[in-house]
GROMACS .gro file of C-alpha atoms in nm:
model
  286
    1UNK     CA    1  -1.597  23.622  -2.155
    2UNK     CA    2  -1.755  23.258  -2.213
    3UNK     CA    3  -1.904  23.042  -1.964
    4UNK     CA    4  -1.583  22.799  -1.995
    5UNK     CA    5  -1.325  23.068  -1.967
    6UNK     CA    6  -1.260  22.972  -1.677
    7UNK     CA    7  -0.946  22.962  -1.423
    8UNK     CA    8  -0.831  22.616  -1.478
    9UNK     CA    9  -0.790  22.413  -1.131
   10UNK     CA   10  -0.391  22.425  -0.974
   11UNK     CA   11  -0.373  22.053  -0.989
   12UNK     CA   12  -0.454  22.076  -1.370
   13UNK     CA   13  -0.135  22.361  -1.372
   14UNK     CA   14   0.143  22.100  -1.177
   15UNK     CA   15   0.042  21.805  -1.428
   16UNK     CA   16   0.289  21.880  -1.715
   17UNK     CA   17   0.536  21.912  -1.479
   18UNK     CA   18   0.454  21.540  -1.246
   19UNK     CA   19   0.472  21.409  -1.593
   20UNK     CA   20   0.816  21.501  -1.685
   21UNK     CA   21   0.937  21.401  -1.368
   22UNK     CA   22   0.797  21.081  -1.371
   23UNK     CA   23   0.920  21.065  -1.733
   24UNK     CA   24   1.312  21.140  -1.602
   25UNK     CA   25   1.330  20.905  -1.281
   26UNK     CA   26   1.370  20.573  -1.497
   27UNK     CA   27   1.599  20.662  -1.684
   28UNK     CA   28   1.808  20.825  -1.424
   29UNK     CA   29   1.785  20.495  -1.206
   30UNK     CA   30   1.882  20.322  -1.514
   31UNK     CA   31   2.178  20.504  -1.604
   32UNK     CA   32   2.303  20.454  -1.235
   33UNK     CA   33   2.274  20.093  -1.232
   34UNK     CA   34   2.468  20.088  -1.582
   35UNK     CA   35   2.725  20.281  -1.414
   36UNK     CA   36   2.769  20.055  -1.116
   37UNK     CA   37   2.751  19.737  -1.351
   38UNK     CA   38   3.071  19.919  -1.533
   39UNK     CA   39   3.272  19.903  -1.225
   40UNK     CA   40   3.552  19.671  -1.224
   41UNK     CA   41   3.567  19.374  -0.991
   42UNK     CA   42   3.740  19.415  -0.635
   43UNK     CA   43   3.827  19.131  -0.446
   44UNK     CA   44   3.914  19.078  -0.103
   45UNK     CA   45   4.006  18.933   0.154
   46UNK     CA   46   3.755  18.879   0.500
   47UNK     CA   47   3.939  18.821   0.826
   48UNK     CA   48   3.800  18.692   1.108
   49UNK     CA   49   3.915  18.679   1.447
   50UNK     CA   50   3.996  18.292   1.575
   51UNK     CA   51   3.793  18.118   1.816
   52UNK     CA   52   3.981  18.071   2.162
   53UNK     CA   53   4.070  17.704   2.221
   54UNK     CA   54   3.902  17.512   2.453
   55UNK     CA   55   4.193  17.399   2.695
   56UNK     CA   56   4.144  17.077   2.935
   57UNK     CA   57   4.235  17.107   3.273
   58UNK     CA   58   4.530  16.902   3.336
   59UNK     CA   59   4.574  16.751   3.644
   60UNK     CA   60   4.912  16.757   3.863
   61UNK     CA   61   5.183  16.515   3.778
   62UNK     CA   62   5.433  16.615   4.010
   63UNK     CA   63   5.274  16.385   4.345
   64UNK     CA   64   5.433  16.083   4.164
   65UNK     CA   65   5.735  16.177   4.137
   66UNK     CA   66   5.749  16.319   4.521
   67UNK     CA   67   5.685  16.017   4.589
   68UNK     CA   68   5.954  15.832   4.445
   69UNK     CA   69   6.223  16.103   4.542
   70UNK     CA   70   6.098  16.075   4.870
   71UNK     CA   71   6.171  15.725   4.885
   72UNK     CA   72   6.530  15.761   4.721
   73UNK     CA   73   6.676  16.019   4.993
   74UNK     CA   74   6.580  15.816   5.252
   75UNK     CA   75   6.742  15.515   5.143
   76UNK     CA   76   7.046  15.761   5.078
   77UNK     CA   77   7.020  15.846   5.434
   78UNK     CA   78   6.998  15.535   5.565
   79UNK     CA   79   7.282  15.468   5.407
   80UNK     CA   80   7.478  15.770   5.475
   81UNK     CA   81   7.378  15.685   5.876
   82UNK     CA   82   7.516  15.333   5.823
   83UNK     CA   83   7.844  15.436   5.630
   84UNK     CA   84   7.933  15.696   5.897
   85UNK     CA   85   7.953  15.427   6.158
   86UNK     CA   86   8.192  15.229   5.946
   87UNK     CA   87   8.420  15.352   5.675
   88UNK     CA   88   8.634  15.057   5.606
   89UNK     CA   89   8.297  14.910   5.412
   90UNK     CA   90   8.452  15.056   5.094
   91UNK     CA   91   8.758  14.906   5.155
   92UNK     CA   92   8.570  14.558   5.185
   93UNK     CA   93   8.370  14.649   4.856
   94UNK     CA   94   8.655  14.703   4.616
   95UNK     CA   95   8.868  14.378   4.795
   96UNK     CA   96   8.541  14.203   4.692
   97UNK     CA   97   8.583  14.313   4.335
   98UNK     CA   98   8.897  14.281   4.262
   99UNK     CA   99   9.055  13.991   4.461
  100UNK     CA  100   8.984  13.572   4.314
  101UNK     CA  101   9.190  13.467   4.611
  102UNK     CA  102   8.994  13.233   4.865
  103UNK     CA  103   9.018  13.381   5.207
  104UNK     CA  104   8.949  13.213   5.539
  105UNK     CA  105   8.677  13.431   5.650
  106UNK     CA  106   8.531  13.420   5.310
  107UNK     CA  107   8.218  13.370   5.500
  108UNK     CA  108   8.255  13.546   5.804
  109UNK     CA  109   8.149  13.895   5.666
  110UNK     CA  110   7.933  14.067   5.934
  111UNK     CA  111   7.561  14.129   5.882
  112UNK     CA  112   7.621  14.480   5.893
  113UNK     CA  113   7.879  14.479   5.588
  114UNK     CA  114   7.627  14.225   5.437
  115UNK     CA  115   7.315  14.483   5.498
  116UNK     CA  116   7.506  14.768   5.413
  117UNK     CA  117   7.622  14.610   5.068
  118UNK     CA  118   7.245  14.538   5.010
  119UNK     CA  119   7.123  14.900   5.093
  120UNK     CA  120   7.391  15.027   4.835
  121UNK     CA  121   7.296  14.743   4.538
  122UNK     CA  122   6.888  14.909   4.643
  123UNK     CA  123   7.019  15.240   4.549
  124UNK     CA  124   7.184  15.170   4.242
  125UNK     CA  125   6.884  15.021   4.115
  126UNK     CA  126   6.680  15.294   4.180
  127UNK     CA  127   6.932  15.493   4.053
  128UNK     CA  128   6.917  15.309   3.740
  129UNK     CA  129   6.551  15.305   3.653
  130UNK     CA  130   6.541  15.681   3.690
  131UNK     CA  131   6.837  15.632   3.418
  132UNK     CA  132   6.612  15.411   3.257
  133UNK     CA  133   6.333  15.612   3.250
  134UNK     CA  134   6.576  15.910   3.076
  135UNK     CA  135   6.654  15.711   2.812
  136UNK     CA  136   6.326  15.595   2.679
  137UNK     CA  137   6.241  15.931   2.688
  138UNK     CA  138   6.561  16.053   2.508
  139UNK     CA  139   6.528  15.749   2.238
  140UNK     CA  140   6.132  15.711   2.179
  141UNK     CA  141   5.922  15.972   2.105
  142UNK     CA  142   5.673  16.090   2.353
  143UNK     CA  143   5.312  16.171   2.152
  144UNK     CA  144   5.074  15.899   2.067
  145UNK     CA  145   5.073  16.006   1.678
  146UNK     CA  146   5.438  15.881   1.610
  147UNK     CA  147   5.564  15.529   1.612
  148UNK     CA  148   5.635  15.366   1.940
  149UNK     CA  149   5.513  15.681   2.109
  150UNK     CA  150   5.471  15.663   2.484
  151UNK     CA  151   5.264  15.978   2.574
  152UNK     CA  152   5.266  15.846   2.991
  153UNK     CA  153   5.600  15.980   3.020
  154UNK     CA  154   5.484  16.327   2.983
  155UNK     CA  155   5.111  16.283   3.139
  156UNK     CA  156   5.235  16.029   3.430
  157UNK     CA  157   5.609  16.046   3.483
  158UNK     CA  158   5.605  15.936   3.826
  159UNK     CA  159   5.454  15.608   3.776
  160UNK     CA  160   5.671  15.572   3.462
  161UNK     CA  161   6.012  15.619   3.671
  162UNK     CA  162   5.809  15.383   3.942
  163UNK     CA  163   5.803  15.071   3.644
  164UNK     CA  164   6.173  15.175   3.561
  165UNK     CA  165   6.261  15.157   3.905
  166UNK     CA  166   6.095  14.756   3.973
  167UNK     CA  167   6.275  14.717   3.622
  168UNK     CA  168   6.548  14.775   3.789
  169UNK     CA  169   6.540  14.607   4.101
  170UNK     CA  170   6.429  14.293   3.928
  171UNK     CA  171   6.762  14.296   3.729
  172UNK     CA  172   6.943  14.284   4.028
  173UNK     CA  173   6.779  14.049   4.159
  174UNK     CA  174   6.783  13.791   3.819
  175UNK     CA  175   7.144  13.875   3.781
  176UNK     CA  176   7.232  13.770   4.121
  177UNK     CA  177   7.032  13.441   4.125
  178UNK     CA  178   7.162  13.374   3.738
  179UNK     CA  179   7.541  13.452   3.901
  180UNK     CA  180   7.500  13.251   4.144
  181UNK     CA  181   7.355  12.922   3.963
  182UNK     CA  182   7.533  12.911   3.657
  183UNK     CA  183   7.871  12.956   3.909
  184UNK     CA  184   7.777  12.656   4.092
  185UNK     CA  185   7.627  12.391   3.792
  186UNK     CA  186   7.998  12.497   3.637
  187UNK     CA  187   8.221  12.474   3.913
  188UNK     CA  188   8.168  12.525   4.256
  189UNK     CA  189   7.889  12.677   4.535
  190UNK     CA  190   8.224  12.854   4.724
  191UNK     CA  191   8.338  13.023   4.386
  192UNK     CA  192   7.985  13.090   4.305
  193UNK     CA  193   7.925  13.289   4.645
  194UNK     CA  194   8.303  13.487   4.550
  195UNK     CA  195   8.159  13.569   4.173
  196UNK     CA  196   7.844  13.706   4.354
  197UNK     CA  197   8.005  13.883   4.587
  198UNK     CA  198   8.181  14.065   4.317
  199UNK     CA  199   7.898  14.171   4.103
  200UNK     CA  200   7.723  14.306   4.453
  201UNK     CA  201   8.055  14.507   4.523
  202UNK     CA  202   8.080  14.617   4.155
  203UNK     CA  203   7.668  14.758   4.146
  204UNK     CA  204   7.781  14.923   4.521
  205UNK     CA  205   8.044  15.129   4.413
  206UNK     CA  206   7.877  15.226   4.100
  207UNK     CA  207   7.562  15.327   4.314
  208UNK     CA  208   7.814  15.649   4.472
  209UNK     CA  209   7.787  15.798   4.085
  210UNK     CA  210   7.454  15.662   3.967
  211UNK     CA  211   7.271  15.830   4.236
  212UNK     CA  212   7.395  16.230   4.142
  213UNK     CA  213   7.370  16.117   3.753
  214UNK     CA  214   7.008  16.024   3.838
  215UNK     CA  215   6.921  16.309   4.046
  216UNK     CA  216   7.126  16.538   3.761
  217UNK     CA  217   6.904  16.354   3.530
  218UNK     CA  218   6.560  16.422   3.660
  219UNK     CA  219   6.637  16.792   3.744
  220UNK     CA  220   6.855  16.897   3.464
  221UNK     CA  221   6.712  16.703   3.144
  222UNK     CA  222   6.869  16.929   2.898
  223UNK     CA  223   7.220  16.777   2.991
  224UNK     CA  224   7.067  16.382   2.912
  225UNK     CA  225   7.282  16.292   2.655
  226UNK     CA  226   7.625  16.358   2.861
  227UNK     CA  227   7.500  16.172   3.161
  228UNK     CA  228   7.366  15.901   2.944
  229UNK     CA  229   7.721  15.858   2.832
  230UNK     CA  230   7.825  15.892   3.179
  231UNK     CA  231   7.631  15.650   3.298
  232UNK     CA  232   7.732  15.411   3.035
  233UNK     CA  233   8.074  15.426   3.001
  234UNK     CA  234   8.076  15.379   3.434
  235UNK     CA  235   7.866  15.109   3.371
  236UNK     CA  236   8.078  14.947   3.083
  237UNK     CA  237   8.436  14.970   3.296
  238UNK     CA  238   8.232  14.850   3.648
  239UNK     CA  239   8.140  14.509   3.405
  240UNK     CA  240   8.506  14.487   3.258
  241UNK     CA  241   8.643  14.475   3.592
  242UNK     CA  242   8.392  14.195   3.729
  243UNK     CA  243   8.385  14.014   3.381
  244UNK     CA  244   8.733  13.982   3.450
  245UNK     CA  245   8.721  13.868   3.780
  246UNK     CA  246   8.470  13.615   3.657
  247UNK     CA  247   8.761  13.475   3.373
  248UNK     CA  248   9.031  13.466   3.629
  249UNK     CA  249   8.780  13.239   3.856
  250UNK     CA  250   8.600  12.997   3.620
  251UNK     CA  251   8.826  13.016   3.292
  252UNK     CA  252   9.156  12.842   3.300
  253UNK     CA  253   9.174  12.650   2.972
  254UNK     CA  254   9.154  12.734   2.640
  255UNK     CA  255   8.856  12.594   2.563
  256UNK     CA  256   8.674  12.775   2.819
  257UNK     CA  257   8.645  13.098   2.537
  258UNK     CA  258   8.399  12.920   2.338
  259UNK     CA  259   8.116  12.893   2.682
  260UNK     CA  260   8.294  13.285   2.789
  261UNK     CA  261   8.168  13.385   2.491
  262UNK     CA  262   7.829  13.255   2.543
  263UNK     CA  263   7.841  13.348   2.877
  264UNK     CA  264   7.887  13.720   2.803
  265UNK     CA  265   7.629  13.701   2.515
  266UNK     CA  266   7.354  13.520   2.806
  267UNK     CA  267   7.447  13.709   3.135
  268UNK     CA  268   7.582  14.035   3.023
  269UNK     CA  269   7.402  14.177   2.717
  270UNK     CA  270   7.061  14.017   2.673
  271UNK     CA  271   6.972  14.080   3.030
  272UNK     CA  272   7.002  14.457   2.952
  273UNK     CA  273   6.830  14.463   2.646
  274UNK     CA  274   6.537  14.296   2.800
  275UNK     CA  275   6.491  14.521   3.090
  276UNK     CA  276   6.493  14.811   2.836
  277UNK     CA  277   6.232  14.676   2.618
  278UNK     CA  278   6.038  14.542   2.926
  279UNK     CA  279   6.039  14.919   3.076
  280UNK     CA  280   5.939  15.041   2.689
  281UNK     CA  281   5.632  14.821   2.700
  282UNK     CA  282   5.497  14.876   3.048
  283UNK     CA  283   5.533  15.228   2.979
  284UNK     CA  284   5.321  15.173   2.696
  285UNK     CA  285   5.068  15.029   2.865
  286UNK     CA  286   5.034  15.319   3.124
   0.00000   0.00000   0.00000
């Protein structure tokens, strides 16, 4: 045996076989990337779960309106407490609207008829800016982001009805002083006082059903349109029957249609349509 016929070294046995593997791992990672590259295209769809909104705390707008139906029961009261003394005050408010016939005692109503006819012309005009207020909010819309939106009927409705309300009172009181001047420059201070007395009685006895219809109003909002109509068809015959009274007092020749006319056009319809858009732009500004 020669010198270098020798055992060959177990490292220089496992080389052929290193080699071959070493040889075979390209191509097998090459083949499996081909493979994946042949794959067709999936898509998809990724959901993800919505953030929670961030909700502002909103602070209580009911204290406002407390308020102001605090108020309005007890003026009903104190006028329940002064009709309970004295029923024939009814009696005296629909003689007052109805009759053009100059009585002796024309002036000699007592304070407490006089105070209780006052009382009742306070309630209807609350009554009717709560009525008020329901309409603007059944005829405008109430979000910022439409035209002639007034988003303080929703966020402050108490203060709201509290505008309609001084809306409403100051009607009364324009239409009494306008009633009472334009009676006297065309005829007479004694017919004047008669025509005022009239549209006092006629606001009184309409305050009896303007008071539930407001109350119905604020509590029951889904029924708005019917008590809107309600409301405005009692208002319509209350000013028919002391229009009339007014043309059986001041109107007694034919010319007289031409200035009735204009009276109903001055005293009767713009007044109204003024104290609505007067109540749509304070809200506005609330």
């Amino acid at each position: 045996m020669n010198p270098t016929d020798s055992i060959a070294p177990p490292h220089s046995i496992a080389a052929p076989d290193s080699i071959a593997a070493a040889n075979t791992a390209p191509a097998d990672s090459i083949a499996a990337a081909d493979s994946i590259a042949a794959l067709p295209k999936v898509y998809g769809i990724l959901l993800e779960a919505p953030q929670a909104p961030t909700v502002e705390s909103n602070p209580a707008t009911s204290t406002g309106m407390s308020y102001v139906l605090a108020g309005l029961f007890l003026l009903f009261c104190i006028i329940g407490l002064r009709f309970r003394n004295n029923r024939k005050y009814v009696t005296a408010l629909v003689r007052n609207l109805v009759e053009v016939r100059l009585r002796s005692n024309v002036f000699d109503e007592t304070v407490r008829e006089t105070s209780f006819l006052v009382l009742l012309n306070l309630l209807w005009s609350c009554s009717a800016g709560m009525i008020l207020c329901g309409l603007i909010e059944l005829t405008l819309p109430l979000t910022p982001f439409e035209s002639f939106g007034i988003p303080a009927l929703v966020t402050h409705p108490g203060l709201c009805t509290a505008v309609c309300i001084g809306l409403g009172i100051a009607y009364t009181c324009f239409m009494a002083l306008a009633y009472l001047t334009v009676g006297t420059v065309f005829y007479d201070g004694v017919h004047a006082r008669m025509w005022l007395k009239g549209f006092a009685a006629s606001q009184g006895l309409l305050s009896f059903l303007y008071f539930p219809l407001a109350l119905l109003l604020l509590f029951y909002p889904q029924w708005g349109v019917q008590l809107l109509w309600i409301a405005f068809g009692s208002l319509i015959l209350a000013k028919i029957i002391f229009i009339w009274k007014g043309f059986r007092i001041f109107f007694t020749q034919f010319s007289s249609w031409v200035l009735f006319l204009y009276y109903l056009c001055s005293l009767e319809i713009v007044p109204l349509i003024l104290t609505y858009w007067a109540a749509c732009q304070l809200c506005s500004l609330i």
